[in-house]
mmCIF file of C-alpha atoms in Angstrom:
data_model
loop_
_atom_site.group_PDB
_atom_site.id
_atom_site.type_symbol
_atom_site.label_atom_id
_atom_site.label_comp_id
_atom_site.label_asym_id
_atom_site.label_seq_id
_atom_site.Cartn_x
_atom_site.Cartn_y
_atom_site.Cartn_z
ATOM 1 C CA MET A 652 35.775 -17.613 11.435
ATOM 2 C CA GLN A 653 32.982 -18.512 13.856
ATOM 3 C CA ASP A 654 30.597 -21.382 13.197
ATOM 4 C CA ASN A 655 27.655 -19.032 12.606
ATOM 5 C CA GLU A 656 29.472 -17.101 9.900
ATOM 6 C CA MET A 657 30.596 -17.850 6.394
ATOM 7 C CA PRO A 658 31.767 -15.900 3.353
ATOM 8 C CA HIS A 659 28.779 -14.050 1.948
ATOM 9 C CA LYS A 660 30.057 -14.163 -1.636
ATOM 10 C CA ARG A 661 29.577 -17.558 -3.239
ATOM 11 C CA ALA A 662 28.048 -19.293 -6.244
ATOM 12 C CA SER A 663 24.433 -18.556 -7.046
ATOM 13 C CA CYS A 664 21.904 -21.360 -7.182
ATOM 14 C CA GLY A 665 22.375 -21.605 -10.943
ATOM 15 C CA GLU A 666 26.138 -21.882 -10.668
ATOM 16 C CA SER A 667 25.974 -24.597 -8.049
ATOM 17 C CA THR A 668 24.880 -27.073 -10.731
ATOM 18 C CA GLY A 669 28.334 -27.036 -12.218
ATOM 19 C CA ALA A 670 28.905 -23.806 -14.128
ATOM 20 C CA GLY A 671 32.396 -23.464 -15.515
ATOM 21 C CA PRO A 672 35.377 -21.927 -13.749
ATOM 22 C CA ASP A 673 34.806 -18.590 -15.439
ATOM 23 C CA ALA A 674 31.348 -18.219 -13.880
ATOM 24 C CA THR A 675 31.046 -15.066 -11.802
ATOM 25 C CA ALA A 676 30.108 -15.579 -8.157
ATOM 26 C CA SER A 677 27.150 -13.489 -7.059
ATOM 27 C CA ARG A 678 26.334 -12.140 -3.650
ATOM 28 C CA THR A 679 23.809 -14.264 -1.796
ATOM 29 C CA ALA A 680 21.069 -13.276 0.630
ATOM 30 C CA LEU A 681 20.221 -16.716 2.025
ATOM 31 C CA ASP A 682 22.411 -19.798 2.309
ATOM 32 C CA ALA A 683 21.188 -23.231 3.368
ATOM 33 C CA ASP A 684 23.996 -25.677 4.088
ATOM 34 C CA GLU A 685 23.309 -29.409 4.412
ATOM 35 C CA LEU A 686 19.847 -28.518 5.663
ATOM 36 C CA VAL A 687 17.725 -31.209 7.305
ATOM 37 C CA VAL A 688 14.123 -30.198 8.053
ATOM 38 C CA GLY A 689 11.163 -32.308 9.106
ATOM 39 C CA TYR A 690 8.167 -32.519 11.404
ATOM 40 C CA PRO A 691 7.995 -34.029 14.902
ATOM 41 C CA THR A 692 5.253 -36.454 13.836
ATOM 42 C CA ALA A 693 7.210 -37.807 10.849
ATOM 43 C CA ASP A 694 9.755 -40.616 11.007
ATOM 44 C CA GLU A 695 11.954 -39.153 8.265
ATOM 45 C CA PRO A 696 12.884 -35.551 7.435
ATOM 46 C CA VAL A 697 11.232 -33.927 4.437
ATOM 47 C CA ILE A 698 14.361 -32.017 3.413
ATOM 48 C CA ASP A 699 17.450 -34.139 4.012
ATOM 49 C CA GLY A 700 20.893 -32.600 3.612
ATOM 50 C CA GLN A 701 20.147 -30.034 0.904
ATOM 51 C CA THR A 702 22.307 -27.012 0.092
ATOM 52 C CA LEU A 703 21.108 -23.846 -1.604
ATOM 53 C CA ALA A 704 22.459 -20.350 -2.232
ATOM 54 C CA VAL A 705 19.806 -17.711 -2.953
ATOM 55 C CA PRO A 706 21.216 -14.805 -4.997
ATOM 56 C CA GLU A 707 20.655 -11.356 -3.590
ATOM 57 C CA GLY A 708 18.248 -9.039 -5.402
ATOM 58 C CA GLU A 709 16.804 -11.790 -7.603
ATOM 59 C CA VAL A 710 13.640 -13.881 -7.788
ATOM 60 C CA THR A 711 14.068 -17.581 -7.042
ATOM 61 C CA ALA A 712 11.139 -19.921 -7.689
ATOM 62 C CA LEU A 713 10.735 -23.314 -6.017
ATOM 63 C CA ILE A 714 8.821 -25.746 -8.216
ATOM 64 C CA GLY A 715 7.930 -29.414 -7.902
ATOM 65 C CA PRO A 716 4.976 -31.781 -7.463
ATOM 66 C CA ASN A 717 2.790 -31.837 -4.363
ATOM 67 C CA GLY A 718 4.675 -33.197 -1.379
ATOM 68 C CA SER A 719 8.104 -32.472 -2.828
ATOM 69 C CA GLY A 720 9.146 -30.301 0.134
ATOM 70 C CA LYS A 721 8.792 -26.796 -1.313
ATOM 71 C CA SER A 722 6.830 -25.304 1.601
ATOM 72 C CA THR A 723 8.915 -27.196 4.148
ATOM 73 C CA LEU A 724 12.092 -25.760 2.646
ATOM 74 C CA LEU A 725 10.583 -22.275 2.827
ATOM 75 C CA LYS A 726 9.744 -22.796 6.518
ATOM 76 C CA GLY A 727 13.287 -23.955 7.151
ATOM 77 C CA LEU A 728 14.734 -20.915 5.410
ATOM 78 C CA SER A 729 12.592 -18.574 7.532
ATOM 79 C CA ASN A 730 13.239 -20.370 10.851
ATOM 80 C CA ARG A 731 9.567 -21.341 11.125
ATOM 81 C CA LEU A 732 10.793 -24.940 11.388
ATOM 82 C CA GLU A 733 13.921 -25.588 13.405
ATOM 83 C CA PRO A 734 16.398 -27.617 11.338
ATOM 84 C CA GLU A 735 17.350 -31.038 12.632
ATOM 85 C CA ASP A 736 20.785 -30.486 11.139
ATOM 86 C CA GLY A 737 22.603 -27.998 8.944
ATOM 87 C CA ARG A 738 22.183 -24.249 9.090
ATOM 88 C CA VAL A 739 20.560 -21.314 7.327
ATOM 89 C CA LEU A 740 22.463 -18.057 7.005
ATOM 90 C CA LEU A 741 20.941 -14.659 6.344
ATOM 91 C CA ASP A 742 23.580 -12.173 5.204
ATOM 92 C CA GLY A 743 26.186 -14.590 6.550
ATOM 93 C CA ARG A 744 24.559 -14.942 9.995
ATOM 94 C CA ARG A 745 22.574 -17.893 11.309
ATOM 95 C CA VAL A 746 18.844 -17.120 11.207
ATOM 96 C CA ASP A 747 18.339 -18.812 14.573
ATOM 97 C CA SER A 748 20.692 -16.263 16.169
ATOM 98 C CA PHE A 749 18.346 -13.349 15.393
ATOM 99 C CA GLU A 750 15.877 -12.052 17.968
ATOM 100 C CA SER A 751 12.362 -12.384 16.522
ATOM 101 C CA LYS A 752 11.772 -8.688 15.805
ATOM 102 C CA GLU A 753 15.284 -8.284 14.444
ATOM 103 C CA LEU A 754 14.730 -11.177 12.036
ATOM 104 C CA ALA A 755 11.339 -9.775 11.011
ATOM 105 C CA ARG A 756 12.999 -6.513 9.991
ATOM 106 C CA LYS A 757 15.214 -8.393 7.545
ATOM 107 C CA LEU A 758 13.108 -11.355 6.395
ATOM 108 C CA GLY A 759 9.384 -11.510 5.699
ATOM 109 C CA ARG A 760 7.287 -14.588 5.018
ATOM 110 C CA LEU A 761 3.742 -14.917 3.723
ATOM 111 C CA SER A 762 2.270 -18.375 4.189
ATOM 112 C CA GLN A 763 -0.445 -20.151 2.218
ATOM 113 C CA GLN A 764 -3.078 -19.530 4.876
ATOM 114 C CA ASN A 765 -3.357 -16.130 6.536
ATOM 115 C CA THR A 766 -6.121 -15.068 8.913
ATOM 116 C CA ALA A 767 -7.316 -11.717 10.163
ATOM 117 C CA PRO A 768 -10.587 -10.448 11.685
ATOM 118 C CA ASP A 769 -13.181 -9.873 8.970
ATOM 119 C CA THR A 770 -13.930 -6.418 10.364
ATOM 120 C CA ILE A 771 -10.381 -5.086 10.185
ATOM 121 C CA SER A 772 -9.841 -2.506 7.457
ATOM 122 C CA VAL A 773 -7.358 -2.934 4.643
ATOM 123 C CA GLU A 774 -5.247 -0.058 5.940
ATOM 124 C CA GLU A 775 -5.192 -1.509 9.451
ATOM 125 C CA LEU A 776 -4.084 -4.899 8.162
ATOM 126 C CA VAL A 777 -1.307 -3.424 6.039
ATOM 127 C CA GLU A 778 -0.169 -1.376 9.047
ATOM 128 C CA ARG A 779 0.408 -4.618 10.967
ATOM 129 C CA GLY A 780 3.392 -5.146 8.732
ATOM 130 C CA ARG A 781 5.105 -2.291 10.572
ATOM 131 C CA TYR A 782 5.136 -4.193 13.868
ATOM 132 C CA PRO A 783 8.849 -5.173 13.699
ATOM 133 C CA HIS A 784 9.817 -1.511 13.352
ATOM 134 C CA GLN A 785 7.788 -0.249 16.325
ATOM 135 C CA GLY A 786 8.619 -0.176 20.018
ATOM 136 C CA PHE A 787 6.264 -0.954 22.882
ATOM 137 C CA PHE A 788 3.387 1.535 23.090
ATOM 138 C CA GLU A 789 4.852 3.454 20.156
ATOM 139 C CA SER A 790 2.308 5.219 17.983
ATOM 140 C CA ARG A 791 2.353 5.259 14.201
ATOM 141 C CA THR A 792 5.223 7.396 12.905
ATOM 142 C CA GLU A 793 5.711 9.318 9.672
ATOM 143 C CA SER A 794 7.967 6.493 8.512
ATOM 144 C CA ASP A 795 5.187 3.976 9.201
ATOM 145 C CA GLU A 796 2.678 6.161 7.369
ATOM 146 C CA ARG A 797 4.938 6.418 4.339
ATOM 147 C CA ALA A 798 5.650 2.675 4.272
ATOM 148 C CA VAL A 799 1.947 1.796 4.518
ATOM 149 C CA ASN A 800 0.994 4.238 1.750
ATOM 150 C CA GLU A 801 3.750 2.971 -0.543
ATOM 151 C CA ALA A 802 2.799 -0.653 0.084
ATOM 152 C CA ILE A 803 -0.873 -0.006 -0.626
ATOM 153 C CA ALA A 804 0.031 1.845 -3.828
ATOM 154 C CA MET A 805 2.444 -0.887 -5.019
ATOM 155 C CA ALA A 806 -0.173 -3.584 -4.433
ATOM 156 C CA GLY A 807 -2.768 -1.512 -6.300
ATOM 157 C CA VAL A 808 -5.326 -1.587 -3.489
ATOM 158 C CA GLU A 809 -5.766 2.148 -2.821
ATOM 159 C CA HIS A 810 -9.443 1.870 -3.702
ATOM 160 C CA LEU A 811 -9.842 -0.780 -1.006
ATOM 161 C CA ARG A 812 -8.091 1.135 1.776
ATOM 162 C CA ASP A 813 -11.207 1.637 3.910
ATOM 163 C CA ARG A 814 -12.913 -1.654 3.076
ATOM 164 C CA GLU A 815 -13.247 -4.403 5.656
ATOM 165 C CA VAL A 816 -11.094 -7.404 4.803
ATOM 166 C CA GLY A 817 -14.081 -9.741 5.165
ATOM 167 C CA THR A 818 -15.817 -8.055 2.222
ATOM 168 C CA LEU A 819 -12.999 -8.636 -0.274
ATOM 169 C CA SER A 820 -12.667 -11.288 -2.956
ATOM 170 C CA GLY A 821 -9.938 -13.913 -2.701
ATOM 171 C CA GLY A 822 -7.733 -12.102 -5.199
ATOM 172 C CA GLN A 823 -8.191 -8.751 -3.488
ATOM 173 C CA THR A 824 -7.412 -10.285 -0.105
ATOM 174 C CA GLN A 825 -4.178 -11.796 -1.386
ATOM 175 C CA LEU A 826 -3.067 -8.423 -2.733
ATOM 176 C CA VAL A 827 -3.746 -6.869 0.679
ATOM 177 C CA TRP A 828 -1.686 -9.532 2.462
ATOM 178 C CA ILE A 829 1.145 -8.900 0.017
ATOM 179 C CA ALA A 830 0.838 -5.174 0.740
ATOM 180 C CA MET A 831 1.260 -5.980 4.435
ATOM 181 C CA ALA A 832 4.411 -7.973 3.636
ATOM 182 C CA ILE A 833 5.732 -5.063 1.545
ATOM 183 C CA ALA A 834 5.078 -2.642 4.421
ATOM 184 C CA GLN A 835 7.281 -4.842 6.608
ATOM 185 C CA ASP A 836 10.133 -3.427 4.500
ATOM 186 C CA THR A 837 12.497 -6.405 4.571
ATOM 187 C CA ASP A 838 15.535 -7.325 2.490
ATOM 188 C CA VAL A 839 14.202 -10.829 1.785
ATOM 189 C CA LEU A 840 10.612 -11.917 1.171
ATOM 190 C CA LEU A 841 9.434 -15.543 1.132
ATOM 191 C CA LEU A 842 6.056 -16.262 -0.490
ATOM 192 C CA ASP A 843 4.366 -19.663 -0.246
ATOM 193 C CA GLU A 844 2.128 -20.277 -3.274
ATOM 194 C CA PRO A 845 1.022 -16.628 -3.606
ATOM 195 C CA THR A 846 -0.936 -17.235 -6.844
ATOM 196 C CA THR A 847 -2.686 -20.513 -5.976
ATOM 197 C CA PHE A 848 -6.509 -20.378 -6.319
ATOM 198 C CA LEU A 849 -6.393 -16.894 -7.880
ATOM 199 C CA ASP A 850 -7.944 -16.011 -11.231
ATOM 200 C CA PRO A 851 -5.532 -15.135 -14.084
ATOM 201 C CA HIS A 852 -5.934 -11.375 -13.542
ATOM 202 C CA HIS A 853 -4.888 -11.513 -9.901
ATOM 203 C CA GLN A 854 -2.153 -14.047 -10.616
ATOM 204 C CA LEU A 855 -0.581 -11.589 -13.043
ATOM 205 C CA LYS A 856 -1.013 -8.742 -10.545
ATOM 206 C CA VAL A 857 0.829 -10.726 -7.873
ATOM 207 C CA MET A 858 3.676 -11.650 -10.211
ATOM 208 C CA GLN A 859 3.991 -8.058 -11.446
ATOM 209 C CA ILE A 860 4.377 -6.955 -7.812
ATOM 210 C CA VAL A 861 7.122 -9.534 -7.348
ATOM 211 C CA GLU A 862 8.828 -8.196 -10.457
ATOM 212 C CA THR A 863 8.568 -4.607 -9.159
ATOM 213 C CA LEU A 864 10.001 -5.550 -5.761
ATOM 214 C CA ARG A 865 13.029 -7.013 -7.493
ATOM 215 C CA ASP A 866 13.529 -4.294 -10.083
ATOM 216 C CA ASP A 867 12.709 -1.179 -8.046
ATOM 217 C CA SER A 868 13.544 -2.232 -4.481
ATOM 218 C CA GLN A 869 16.306 -4.776 -5.151
ATOM 219 C CA MET A 870 14.451 -7.144 -2.846
ATOM 220 C CA THR A 871 15.346 -10.829 -2.790
ATOM 221 C CA VAL A 872 12.205 -12.911 -3.340
ATOM 222 C CA VAL A 873 11.860 -16.665 -2.906
ATOM 223 C CA LEU A 874 8.479 -18.087 -3.806
ATOM 224 C CA VAL A 875 6.793 -21.432 -4.189
ATOM 225 C CA LEU A 876 4.935 -21.760 -7.496
ATOM 226 C CA HIS A 877 2.812 -24.507 -8.999
ATOM 227 C CA ASP A 878 2.597 -22.721 -12.342
ATOM 228 C CA ILE A 879 5.771 -23.578 -14.252
ATOM 229 C CA ALA A 880 5.009 -20.882 -16.844
ATOM 230 C CA GLN A 881 5.014 -18.225 -14.108
ATOM 231 C CA ALA A 882 8.340 -19.501 -12.816
ATOM 232 C CA ALA A 883 9.784 -19.446 -16.325
ATOM 233 C CA ARG A 884 8.602 -15.924 -17.046
ATOM 234 C CA TYR A 885 9.270 -14.096 -13.781
ATOM 235 C CA ALA A 886 12.037 -15.953 -11.939
ATOM 236 C CA ASP A 887 15.745 -15.398 -12.403
ATOM 237 C CA ASN A 888 16.439 -18.797 -10.873
ATOM 238 C CA VAL A 889 14.377 -21.983 -10.657
ATOM 239 C CA VAL A 890 14.908 -24.785 -8.140
ATOM 240 C CA ALA A 891 13.100 -28.048 -8.910
ATOM 241 C CA LEU A 892 12.402 -30.363 -5.992
ATOM 242 C CA LYS A 893 11.207 -33.952 -5.808
ATOM 243 C CA ASP A 894 10.913 -36.067 -2.652
ATOM 244 C CA GLY A 895 12.804 -33.457 -0.645
ATOM 245 C CA SER A 896 15.797 -33.303 -2.979
ATOM 246 C CA MET A 897 16.835 -30.511 -5.309
ATOM 247 C CA GLU A 898 16.899 -32.160 -8.715
ATOM 248 C CA ALA A 899 17.958 -29.081 -10.698
ATOM 249 C CA ARG A 900 18.631 -25.409 -10.195
ATOM 250 C CA GLY A 901 19.597 -22.507 -12.407
ATOM 251 C CA PRO A 902 18.083 -20.136 -14.991
ATOM 252 C CA PRO A 903 14.619 -21.214 -16.259
ATOM 253 C CA GLU A 904 15.862 -21.916 -19.777
ATOM 254 C CA GLU A 905 18.379 -24.414 -18.379
ATOM 255 C CA VAL A 906 16.174 -26.052 -15.766
ATOM 256 C CA ILE A 907 12.817 -26.389 -17.504
ATOM 257 C CA THR A 908 13.416 -29.159 -20.028
ATOM 258 C CA LYS A 909 11.540 -32.184 -21.338
ATOM 259 C CA GLN A 910 13.700 -34.491 -19.267
ATOM 260 C CA LEU A 911 13.168 -32.559 -16.038
ATOM 261 C CA LEU A 912 9.407 -32.560 -16.573
ATOM 262 C CA ALA A 913 9.538 -36.331 -16.993
ATOM 263 C CA ASP A 914 11.861 -36.923 -14.055
ATOM 264 C CA VAL A 915 10.323 -34.485 -11.563
ATOM 265 C CA PHE A 916 6.687 -34.070 -12.597
ATOM 266 C CA ASP A 917 6.133 -37.478 -14.233
ATOM 267 C CA ILE A 918 4.696 -35.963 -17.388
ATOM 268 C CA LYS A 919 5.549 -36.080 -21.038
ATOM 269 C CA ALA A 920 5.595 -32.517 -22.325
ATOM 270 C CA THR A 921 7.103 -30.310 -24.937
ATOM 271 C CA VAL A 922 8.923 -27.079 -24.120
ATOM 272 C CA ILE A 923 8.587 -24.092 -26.438
ATOM 273 C CA GLU A 924 11.024 -21.185 -26.214
ATOM 274 C CA THR A 925 9.254 -17.811 -26.288
ATOM 275 C CA GLU A 926 10.148 -14.204 -25.549
ATOM 276 C CA TYR A 927 8.498 -14.755 -22.142
ATOM 277 C CA GLY A 928 10.669 -17.744 -21.292
ATOM 278 C CA PRO A 929 10.116 -21.482 -21.768
ATOM 279 C CA GLN A 930 6.471 -22.493 -22.086
ATOM 280 C CA VAL A 931 5.387 -26.005 -21.169
ATOM 281 C CA VAL A 932 2.749 -27.937 -23.123
ATOM 282 C CA PRO A 933 1.778 -31.075 -21.143
ATOM 283 C CA ILE A 934 1.017 -34.086 -23.326
ATOM 284 C CA GLU A 935 0.334 -37.034 -21.041
ATOM 285 C CA PRO A 936 1.079 -38.373 -17.548
ATOM 286 C CA LEU A 937 3.804 -40.956 -17.117
ATOM 287 C CA ASP A 938 3.739 -44.036 -14.905
ATOM 288 C CA ASP A 939 6.573 -44.320 -12.381
ATOM 289 C CA ASP A 940 8.520 -46.784 -14.507
ATOM 290 C CA GLU A 941 8.094 -44.625 -17.599
ATOM 291 C CA SER A 942 9.621 -41.408 -16.256
ATOM 292 C CA GLN A 943 13.196 -42.439 -16.909
ATOM 293 C CA SER A 944 12.604 -44.340 -20.142
ATOM 294 C CA SER A 945 9.880 -42.350 -21.891
ATOM 295 C CA LEU A 946 12.157 -39.971 -23.750
ATOM 296 C CA SER A 947 14.225 -41.121 -26.660
ATOM 297 C CA ARG A 948 17.980 -40.561 -26.656
ATOM 298 C CA SER A 949 17.588 -37.648 -29.065
ATOM 299 C CA GLU A 950 14.988 -36.029 -26.843
ATOM 300 C CA ARG A 951 17.253 -36.393 -23.809
ATOM 301 C CA THR A 952 20.120 -34.743 -25.675
ATOM 302 C CA GLU A 953 17.828 -31.978 -26.862
ATOM 303 C CA SER A 954 16.659 -31.374 -23.298
ATOM 304 C CA ARG A 955 20.168 -30.637 -22.058
ATOM 305 C CA PRO A 956 21.416 -27.080 -22.607
ATOM 306 C CA ASP A 957 24.770 -26.635 -24.300
ATOM 307 C CA SER A 958 24.982 -30.328 -25.198
ATOM 308 C CA PRO A 959 27.892 -31.257 -27.480
ATOM 309 C CA ASP A 960 27.213 -31.631 -31.185
#
């Protein structure tokens, strides 16, 4: 087997935490192996030797405090930052071996900050998502037309089709950018803080779109979220990062515990199980030296799923 290939069937990110031998391996879309990612101006890498398997056709949420490496990891996964060491595989092939248009047909990424001319129309912006599928000097095809219309409909922005982007609200603009990413028609979509700074209505709209992409299109979605409740409700898998390390990964009900909130977010909180997943009620911030010692032994035991009686 060549160095840029590996078996595509392996443990999901939940199983990599130590699920039992009877756990069923799931097909993965993205694999990061011993990944080291940083910035030229920094002395130390942000992500240092981390390994992650992203299950195919599922939603994986990256959570963690500011500066924990969530966005950097996303850039490494999408080849926006060249790894200093390790490798990222997309469908078993190194992402850095793809030609740019070829990669863009398989993997889409929407960053925190996106810019477009204020005078461009919504339809024109969404159509830009079709760029990887078009040849030089090729005009818009029926396939492009269909993809643009479906993306606009899925994002719920039909009524904005002819509006100039510069006239839209922040929430409307984010939905349009997501429509452009949908029109790109990729197997994997990476979203960096897609709900940040949006009002509750538009946050829910964005997360419902993510849910639809998974359920109806079998798309693999990896997204950075600051809202733990959103991660708990909509994600199949949660990866918690702190200081560039993956502290926990797995289903939300296993990852989001009192102890994790203390260890990773430095807060004392209670976790309530609901039909919409675990809900976090923050109580108070913890000092650095309190994070490990703040919870009583009984609380620590309670925080661990499937703990022995």
